[in-house]
mmCIF file with all atom_site columns, C-alpha atoms in Angstrom:
data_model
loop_
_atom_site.group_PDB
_atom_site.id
_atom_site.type_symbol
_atom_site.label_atom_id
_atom_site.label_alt_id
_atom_site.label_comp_id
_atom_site.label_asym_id
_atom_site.label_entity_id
_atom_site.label_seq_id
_atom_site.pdbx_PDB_ins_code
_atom_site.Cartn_x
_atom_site.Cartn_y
_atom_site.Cartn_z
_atom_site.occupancy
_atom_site.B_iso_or_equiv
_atom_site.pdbx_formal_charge
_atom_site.auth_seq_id
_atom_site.auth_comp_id
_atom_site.auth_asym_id
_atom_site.auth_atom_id
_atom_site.pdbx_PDB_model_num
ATOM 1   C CA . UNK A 1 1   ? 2.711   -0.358  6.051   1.00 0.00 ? 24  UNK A CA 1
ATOM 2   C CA . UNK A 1 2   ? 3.006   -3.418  8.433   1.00 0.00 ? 25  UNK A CA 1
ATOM 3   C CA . UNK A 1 3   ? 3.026   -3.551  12.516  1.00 0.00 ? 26  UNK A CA 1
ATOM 4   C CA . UNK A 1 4   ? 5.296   -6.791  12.266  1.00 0.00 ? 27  UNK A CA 1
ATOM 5   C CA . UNK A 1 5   ? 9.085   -5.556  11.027  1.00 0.00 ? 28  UNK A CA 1
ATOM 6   C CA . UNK A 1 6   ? 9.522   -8.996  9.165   1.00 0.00 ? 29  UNK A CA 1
ATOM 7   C CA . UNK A 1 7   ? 7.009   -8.638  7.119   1.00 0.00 ? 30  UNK A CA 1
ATOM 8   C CA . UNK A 1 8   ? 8.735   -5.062  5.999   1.00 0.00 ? 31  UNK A CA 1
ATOM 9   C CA . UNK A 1 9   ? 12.003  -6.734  5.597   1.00 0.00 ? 32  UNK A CA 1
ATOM 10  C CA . UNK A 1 10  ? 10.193  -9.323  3.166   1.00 0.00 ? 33  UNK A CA 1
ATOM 11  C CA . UNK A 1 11  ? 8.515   -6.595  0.997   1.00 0.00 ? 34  UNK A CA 1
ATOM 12  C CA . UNK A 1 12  ? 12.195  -4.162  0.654   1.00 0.00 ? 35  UNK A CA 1
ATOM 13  C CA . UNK A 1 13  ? 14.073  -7.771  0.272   1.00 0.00 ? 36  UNK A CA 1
ATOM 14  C CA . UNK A 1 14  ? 11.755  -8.271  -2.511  1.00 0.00 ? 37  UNK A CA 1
ATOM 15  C CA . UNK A 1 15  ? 11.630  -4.736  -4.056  1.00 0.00 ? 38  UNK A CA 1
ATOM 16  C CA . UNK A 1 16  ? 14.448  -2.822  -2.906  1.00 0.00 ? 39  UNK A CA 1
ATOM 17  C CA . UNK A 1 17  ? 16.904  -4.642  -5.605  1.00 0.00 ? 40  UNK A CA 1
ATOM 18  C CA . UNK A 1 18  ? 14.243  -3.884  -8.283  1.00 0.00 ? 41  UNK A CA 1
ATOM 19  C CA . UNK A 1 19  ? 15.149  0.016   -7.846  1.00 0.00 ? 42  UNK A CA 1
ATOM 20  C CA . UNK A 1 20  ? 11.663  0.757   -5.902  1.00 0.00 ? 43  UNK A CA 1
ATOM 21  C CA . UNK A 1 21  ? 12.317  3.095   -2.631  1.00 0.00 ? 44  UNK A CA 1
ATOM 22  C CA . UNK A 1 22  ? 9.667   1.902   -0.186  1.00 0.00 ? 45  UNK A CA 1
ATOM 23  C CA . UNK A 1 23  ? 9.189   4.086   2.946   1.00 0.00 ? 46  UNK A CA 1
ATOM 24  C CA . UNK A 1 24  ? 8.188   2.213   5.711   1.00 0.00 ? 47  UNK A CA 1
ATOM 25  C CA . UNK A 1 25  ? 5.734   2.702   9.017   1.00 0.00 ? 48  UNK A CA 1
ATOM 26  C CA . UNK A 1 26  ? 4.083   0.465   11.356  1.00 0.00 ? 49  UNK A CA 1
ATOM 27  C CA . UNK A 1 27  ? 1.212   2.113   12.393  1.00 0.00 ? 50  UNK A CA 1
ATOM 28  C CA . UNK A 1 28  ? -1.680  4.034   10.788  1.00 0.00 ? 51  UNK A CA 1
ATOM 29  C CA . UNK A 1 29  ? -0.703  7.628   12.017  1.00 0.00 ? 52  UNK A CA 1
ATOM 30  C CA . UNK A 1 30  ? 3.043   6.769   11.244  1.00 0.00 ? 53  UNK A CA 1
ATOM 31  C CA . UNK A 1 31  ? 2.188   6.266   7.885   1.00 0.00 ? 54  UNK A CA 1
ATOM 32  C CA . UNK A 1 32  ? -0.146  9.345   7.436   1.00 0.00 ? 55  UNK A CA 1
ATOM 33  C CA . UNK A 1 33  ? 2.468   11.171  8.421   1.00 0.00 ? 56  UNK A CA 1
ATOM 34  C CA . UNK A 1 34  ? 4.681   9.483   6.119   1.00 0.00 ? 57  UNK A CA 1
ATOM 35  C CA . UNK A 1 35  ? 2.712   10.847  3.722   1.00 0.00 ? 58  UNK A CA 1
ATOM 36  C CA . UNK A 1 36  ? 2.731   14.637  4.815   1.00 0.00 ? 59  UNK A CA 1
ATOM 37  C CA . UNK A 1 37  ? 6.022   14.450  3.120   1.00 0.00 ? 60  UNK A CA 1
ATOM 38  C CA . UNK A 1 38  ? 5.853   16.274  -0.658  1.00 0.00 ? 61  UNK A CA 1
ATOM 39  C CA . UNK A 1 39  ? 7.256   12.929  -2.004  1.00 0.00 ? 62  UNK A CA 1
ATOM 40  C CA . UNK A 1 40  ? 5.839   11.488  -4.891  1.00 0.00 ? 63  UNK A CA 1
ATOM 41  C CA . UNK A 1 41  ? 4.437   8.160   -3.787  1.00 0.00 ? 64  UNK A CA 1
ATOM 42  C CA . UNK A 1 42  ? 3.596   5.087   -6.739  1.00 0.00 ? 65  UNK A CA 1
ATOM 43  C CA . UNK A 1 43  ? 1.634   2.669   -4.582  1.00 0.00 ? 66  UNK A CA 1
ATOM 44  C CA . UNK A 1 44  ? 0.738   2.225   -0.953  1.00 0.00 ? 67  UNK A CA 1
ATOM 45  C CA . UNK A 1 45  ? 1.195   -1.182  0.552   1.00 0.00 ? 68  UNK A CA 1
ATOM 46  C CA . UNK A 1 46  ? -0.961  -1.476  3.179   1.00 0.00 ? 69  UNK A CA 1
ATOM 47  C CA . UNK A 1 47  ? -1.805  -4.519  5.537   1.00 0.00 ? 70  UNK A CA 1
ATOM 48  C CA . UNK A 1 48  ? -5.590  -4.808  6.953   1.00 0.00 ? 71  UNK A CA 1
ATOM 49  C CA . UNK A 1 49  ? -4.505  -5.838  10.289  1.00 0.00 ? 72  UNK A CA 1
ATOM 50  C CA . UNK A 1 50  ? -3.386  -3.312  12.327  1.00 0.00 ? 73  UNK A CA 1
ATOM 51  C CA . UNK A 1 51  ? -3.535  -2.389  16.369  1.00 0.00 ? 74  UNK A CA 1
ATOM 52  C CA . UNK A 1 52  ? -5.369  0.937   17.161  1.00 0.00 ? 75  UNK A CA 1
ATOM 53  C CA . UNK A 1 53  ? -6.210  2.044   13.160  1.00 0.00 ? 76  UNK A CA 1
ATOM 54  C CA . UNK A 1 54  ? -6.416  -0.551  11.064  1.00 0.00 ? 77  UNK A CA 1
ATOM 55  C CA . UNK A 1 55  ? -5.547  -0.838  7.389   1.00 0.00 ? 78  UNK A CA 1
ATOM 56  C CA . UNK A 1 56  ? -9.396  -0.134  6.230   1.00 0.00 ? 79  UNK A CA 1
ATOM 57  C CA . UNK A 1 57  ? -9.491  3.214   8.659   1.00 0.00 ? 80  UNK A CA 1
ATOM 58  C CA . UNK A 1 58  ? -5.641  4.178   7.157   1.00 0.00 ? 81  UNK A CA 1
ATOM 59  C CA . UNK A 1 59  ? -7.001  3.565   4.053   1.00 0.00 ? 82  UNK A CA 1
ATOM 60  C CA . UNK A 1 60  ? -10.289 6.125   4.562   1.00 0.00 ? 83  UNK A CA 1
ATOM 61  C CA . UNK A 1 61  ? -7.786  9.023   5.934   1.00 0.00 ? 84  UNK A CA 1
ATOM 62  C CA . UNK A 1 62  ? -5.781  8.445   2.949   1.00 0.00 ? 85  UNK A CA 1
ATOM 63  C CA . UNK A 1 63  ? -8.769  8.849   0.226   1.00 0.00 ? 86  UNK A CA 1
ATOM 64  C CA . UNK A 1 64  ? -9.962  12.134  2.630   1.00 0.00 ? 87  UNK A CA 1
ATOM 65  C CA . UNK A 1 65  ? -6.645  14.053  1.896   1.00 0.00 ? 88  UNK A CA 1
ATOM 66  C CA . UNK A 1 66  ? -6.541  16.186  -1.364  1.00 0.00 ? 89  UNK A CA 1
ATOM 67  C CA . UNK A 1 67  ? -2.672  15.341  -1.634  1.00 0.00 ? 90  UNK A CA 1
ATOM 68  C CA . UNK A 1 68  ? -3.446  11.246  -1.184  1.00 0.00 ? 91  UNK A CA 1
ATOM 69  C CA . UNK A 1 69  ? -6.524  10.479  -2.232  1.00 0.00 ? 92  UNK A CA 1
ATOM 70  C CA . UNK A 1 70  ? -5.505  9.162   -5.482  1.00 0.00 ? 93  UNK A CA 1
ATOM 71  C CA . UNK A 1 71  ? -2.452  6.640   -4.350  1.00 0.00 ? 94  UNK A CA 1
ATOM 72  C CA . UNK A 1 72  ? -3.274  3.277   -5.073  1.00 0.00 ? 95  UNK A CA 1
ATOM 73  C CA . UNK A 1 73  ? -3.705  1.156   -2.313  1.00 0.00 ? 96  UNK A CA 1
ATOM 74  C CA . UNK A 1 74  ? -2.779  -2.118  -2.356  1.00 0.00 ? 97  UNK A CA 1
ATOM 75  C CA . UNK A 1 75  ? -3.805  -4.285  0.479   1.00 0.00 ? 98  UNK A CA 1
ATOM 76  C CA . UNK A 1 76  ? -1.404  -6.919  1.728   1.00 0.00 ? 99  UNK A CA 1
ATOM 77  C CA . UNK A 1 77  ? -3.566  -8.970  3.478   1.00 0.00 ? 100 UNK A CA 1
ATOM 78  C CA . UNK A 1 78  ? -3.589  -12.697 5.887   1.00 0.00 ? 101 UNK A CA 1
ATOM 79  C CA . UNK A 1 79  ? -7.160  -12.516 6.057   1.00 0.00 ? 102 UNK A CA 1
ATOM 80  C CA . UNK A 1 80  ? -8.350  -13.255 3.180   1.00 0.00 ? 103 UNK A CA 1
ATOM 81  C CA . UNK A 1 81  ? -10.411 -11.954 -0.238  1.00 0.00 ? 104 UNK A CA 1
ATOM 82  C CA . UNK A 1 82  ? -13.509 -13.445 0.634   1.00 0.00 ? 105 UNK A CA 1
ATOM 83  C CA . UNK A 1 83  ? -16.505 -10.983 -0.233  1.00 0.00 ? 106 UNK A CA 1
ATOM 84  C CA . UNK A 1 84  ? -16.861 -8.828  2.917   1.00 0.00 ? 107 UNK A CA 1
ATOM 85  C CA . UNK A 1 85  ? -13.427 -8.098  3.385   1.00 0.00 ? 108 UNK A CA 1
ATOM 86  C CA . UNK A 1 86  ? -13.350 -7.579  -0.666  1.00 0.00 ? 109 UNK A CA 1
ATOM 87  C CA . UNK A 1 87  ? -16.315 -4.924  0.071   1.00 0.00 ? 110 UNK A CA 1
ATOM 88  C CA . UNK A 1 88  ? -15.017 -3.796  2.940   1.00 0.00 ? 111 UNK A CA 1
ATOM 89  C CA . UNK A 1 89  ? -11.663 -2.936  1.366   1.00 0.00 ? 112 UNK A CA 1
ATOM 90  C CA . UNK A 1 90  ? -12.601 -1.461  -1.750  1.00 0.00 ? 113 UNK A CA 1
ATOM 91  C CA . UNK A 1 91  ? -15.604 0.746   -0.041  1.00 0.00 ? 114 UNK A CA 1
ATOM 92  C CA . UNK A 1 92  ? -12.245 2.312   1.643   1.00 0.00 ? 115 UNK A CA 1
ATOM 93  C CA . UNK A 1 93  ? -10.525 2.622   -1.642  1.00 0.00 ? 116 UNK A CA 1
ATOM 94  C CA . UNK A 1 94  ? -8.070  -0.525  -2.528  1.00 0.00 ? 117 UNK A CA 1
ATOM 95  C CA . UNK A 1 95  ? -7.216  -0.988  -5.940  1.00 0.00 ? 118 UNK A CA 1
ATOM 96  C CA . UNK A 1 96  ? -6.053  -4.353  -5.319  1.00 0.00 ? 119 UNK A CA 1
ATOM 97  C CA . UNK A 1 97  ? -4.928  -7.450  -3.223  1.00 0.00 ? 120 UNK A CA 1
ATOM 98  C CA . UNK A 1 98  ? -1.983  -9.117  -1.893  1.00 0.00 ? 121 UNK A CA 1
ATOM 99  C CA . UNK A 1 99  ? -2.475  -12.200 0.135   1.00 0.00 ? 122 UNK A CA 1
ATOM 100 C CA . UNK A 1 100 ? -0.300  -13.131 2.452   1.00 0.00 ? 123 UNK A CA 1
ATOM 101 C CA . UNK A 1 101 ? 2.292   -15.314 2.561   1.00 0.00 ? 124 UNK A CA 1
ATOM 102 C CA . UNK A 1 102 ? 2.942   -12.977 -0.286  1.00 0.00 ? 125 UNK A CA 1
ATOM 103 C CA . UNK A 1 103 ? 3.892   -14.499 -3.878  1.00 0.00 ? 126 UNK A CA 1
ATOM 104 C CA . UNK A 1 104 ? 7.049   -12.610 -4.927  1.00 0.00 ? 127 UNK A CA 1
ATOM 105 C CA . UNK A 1 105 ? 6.588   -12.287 -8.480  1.00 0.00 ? 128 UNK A CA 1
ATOM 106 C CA . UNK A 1 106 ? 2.863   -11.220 -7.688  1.00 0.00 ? 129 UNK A CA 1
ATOM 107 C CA . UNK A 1 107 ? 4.614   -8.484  -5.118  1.00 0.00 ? 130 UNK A CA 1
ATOM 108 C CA . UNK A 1 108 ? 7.076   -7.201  -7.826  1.00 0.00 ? 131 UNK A CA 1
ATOM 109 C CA . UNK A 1 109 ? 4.607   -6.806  -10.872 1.00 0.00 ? 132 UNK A CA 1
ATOM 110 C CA . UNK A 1 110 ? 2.314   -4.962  -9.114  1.00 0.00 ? 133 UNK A CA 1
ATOM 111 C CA . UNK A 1 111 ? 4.162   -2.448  -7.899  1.00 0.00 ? 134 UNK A CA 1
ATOM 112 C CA . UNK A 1 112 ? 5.932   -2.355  -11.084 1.00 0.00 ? 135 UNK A CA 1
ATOM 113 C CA . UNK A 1 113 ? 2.687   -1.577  -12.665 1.00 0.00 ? 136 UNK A CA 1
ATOM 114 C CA . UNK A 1 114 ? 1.937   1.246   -10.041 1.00 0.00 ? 137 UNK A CA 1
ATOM 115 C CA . UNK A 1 115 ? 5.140   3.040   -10.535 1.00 0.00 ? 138 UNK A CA 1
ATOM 116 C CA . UNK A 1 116 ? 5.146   3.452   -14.690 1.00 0.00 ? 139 UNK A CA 1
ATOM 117 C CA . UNK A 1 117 ? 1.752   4.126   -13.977 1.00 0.00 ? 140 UNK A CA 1
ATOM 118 C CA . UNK A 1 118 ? 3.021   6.261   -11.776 1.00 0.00 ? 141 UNK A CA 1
ATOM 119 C CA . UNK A 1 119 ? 5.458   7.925   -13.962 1.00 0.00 ? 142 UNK A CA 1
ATOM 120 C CA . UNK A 1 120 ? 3.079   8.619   -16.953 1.00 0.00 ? 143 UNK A CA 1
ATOM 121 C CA . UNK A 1 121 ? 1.054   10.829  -14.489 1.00 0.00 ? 144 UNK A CA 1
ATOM 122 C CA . UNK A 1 122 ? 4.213   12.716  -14.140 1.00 0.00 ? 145 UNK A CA 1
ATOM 123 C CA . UNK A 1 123 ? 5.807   13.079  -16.917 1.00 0.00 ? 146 UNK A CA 1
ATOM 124 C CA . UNK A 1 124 ? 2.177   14.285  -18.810 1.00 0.00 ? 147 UNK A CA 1
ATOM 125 C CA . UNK A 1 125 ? 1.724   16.139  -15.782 1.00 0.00 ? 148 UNK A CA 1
#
C-alpha cells in the first residue's frame, strides 16, 4: 500500500515478473478492505506515510482482525529506521523494513521469503 501510484508501479515492475500477484490500494481503508477479500495474502507492503490513516494505524487494524492479524507487514518506508520509528513500527506489528528509494534485490528477497513462508503454512495447514 502506497498513496503515490509510482511508487506502486516500482514495487509490481519489480515483482510482478517474479510470479508474485500484488494487490494494490492507496489508502488505509482501501487496503483493509482489500483485505476483506478470502484471498490468501504472503506479505503486506505497507508505506508509513500516509494522508488520513497512516501506515502505523493500517498496521494496528490489521493485527486487530482475526483473519489478518498474522500477515507480515513489511514497512516500505522514506523516513527512516532510526529507533522511534523502529519502536513505533514494530509496537504496531512490522516484521521488517524497506527503506526507500527501495533496493530491488532487497524488495524481491523479502517477499520471496514471505511467500514460501507463506506456502508452508498452507500446505501443513
Amino acid at each position: 500500500m502506497d498513496d503515490r501510484p509510482e511508487n506502486l508501479t516500482v514495487l509490481e515492475a519489480l515483482l510482478g515478473p517474479h510470479g508474485h500477484q500484488l494487490v494494490s490500494a492507496t489508502s488505509g481503508p482501501e487496503a483493509l478492505r482489500a483485505l476483506m477479500e478470502p484471498d490468501g495474502y504472503a506479505a503486506i507492503l505497507l508505506d508509513v506515510q500516509m494522508p488520513g490513516m497512516d501506515g502505523y494505524e493500517t498496521a494496528a487494524h490489521i493485527r486487530s482482525r482475526a483473519r489478518t492479524r498474522d500477515i507480515p507487514i513489511v514497512f516500505v518506508t522514506a523516513i527512516g529506521s532510526d529507533s522511534d520509528h523502529a519502536m513505533r513500527a514494530y509496537a504496531a506489528g512490522a516484521a521488517d523494513f524497506i527503506p526507500k528509494p527501495v533496493d530491488p534485490w532487497a524488495v524481491r528477497a523479502k517477499v520471496a521469503s514471505f511467500v514460501e513462508l507463506h506456502r508452508e503454512r498452507r500446505s501443513r495447514g
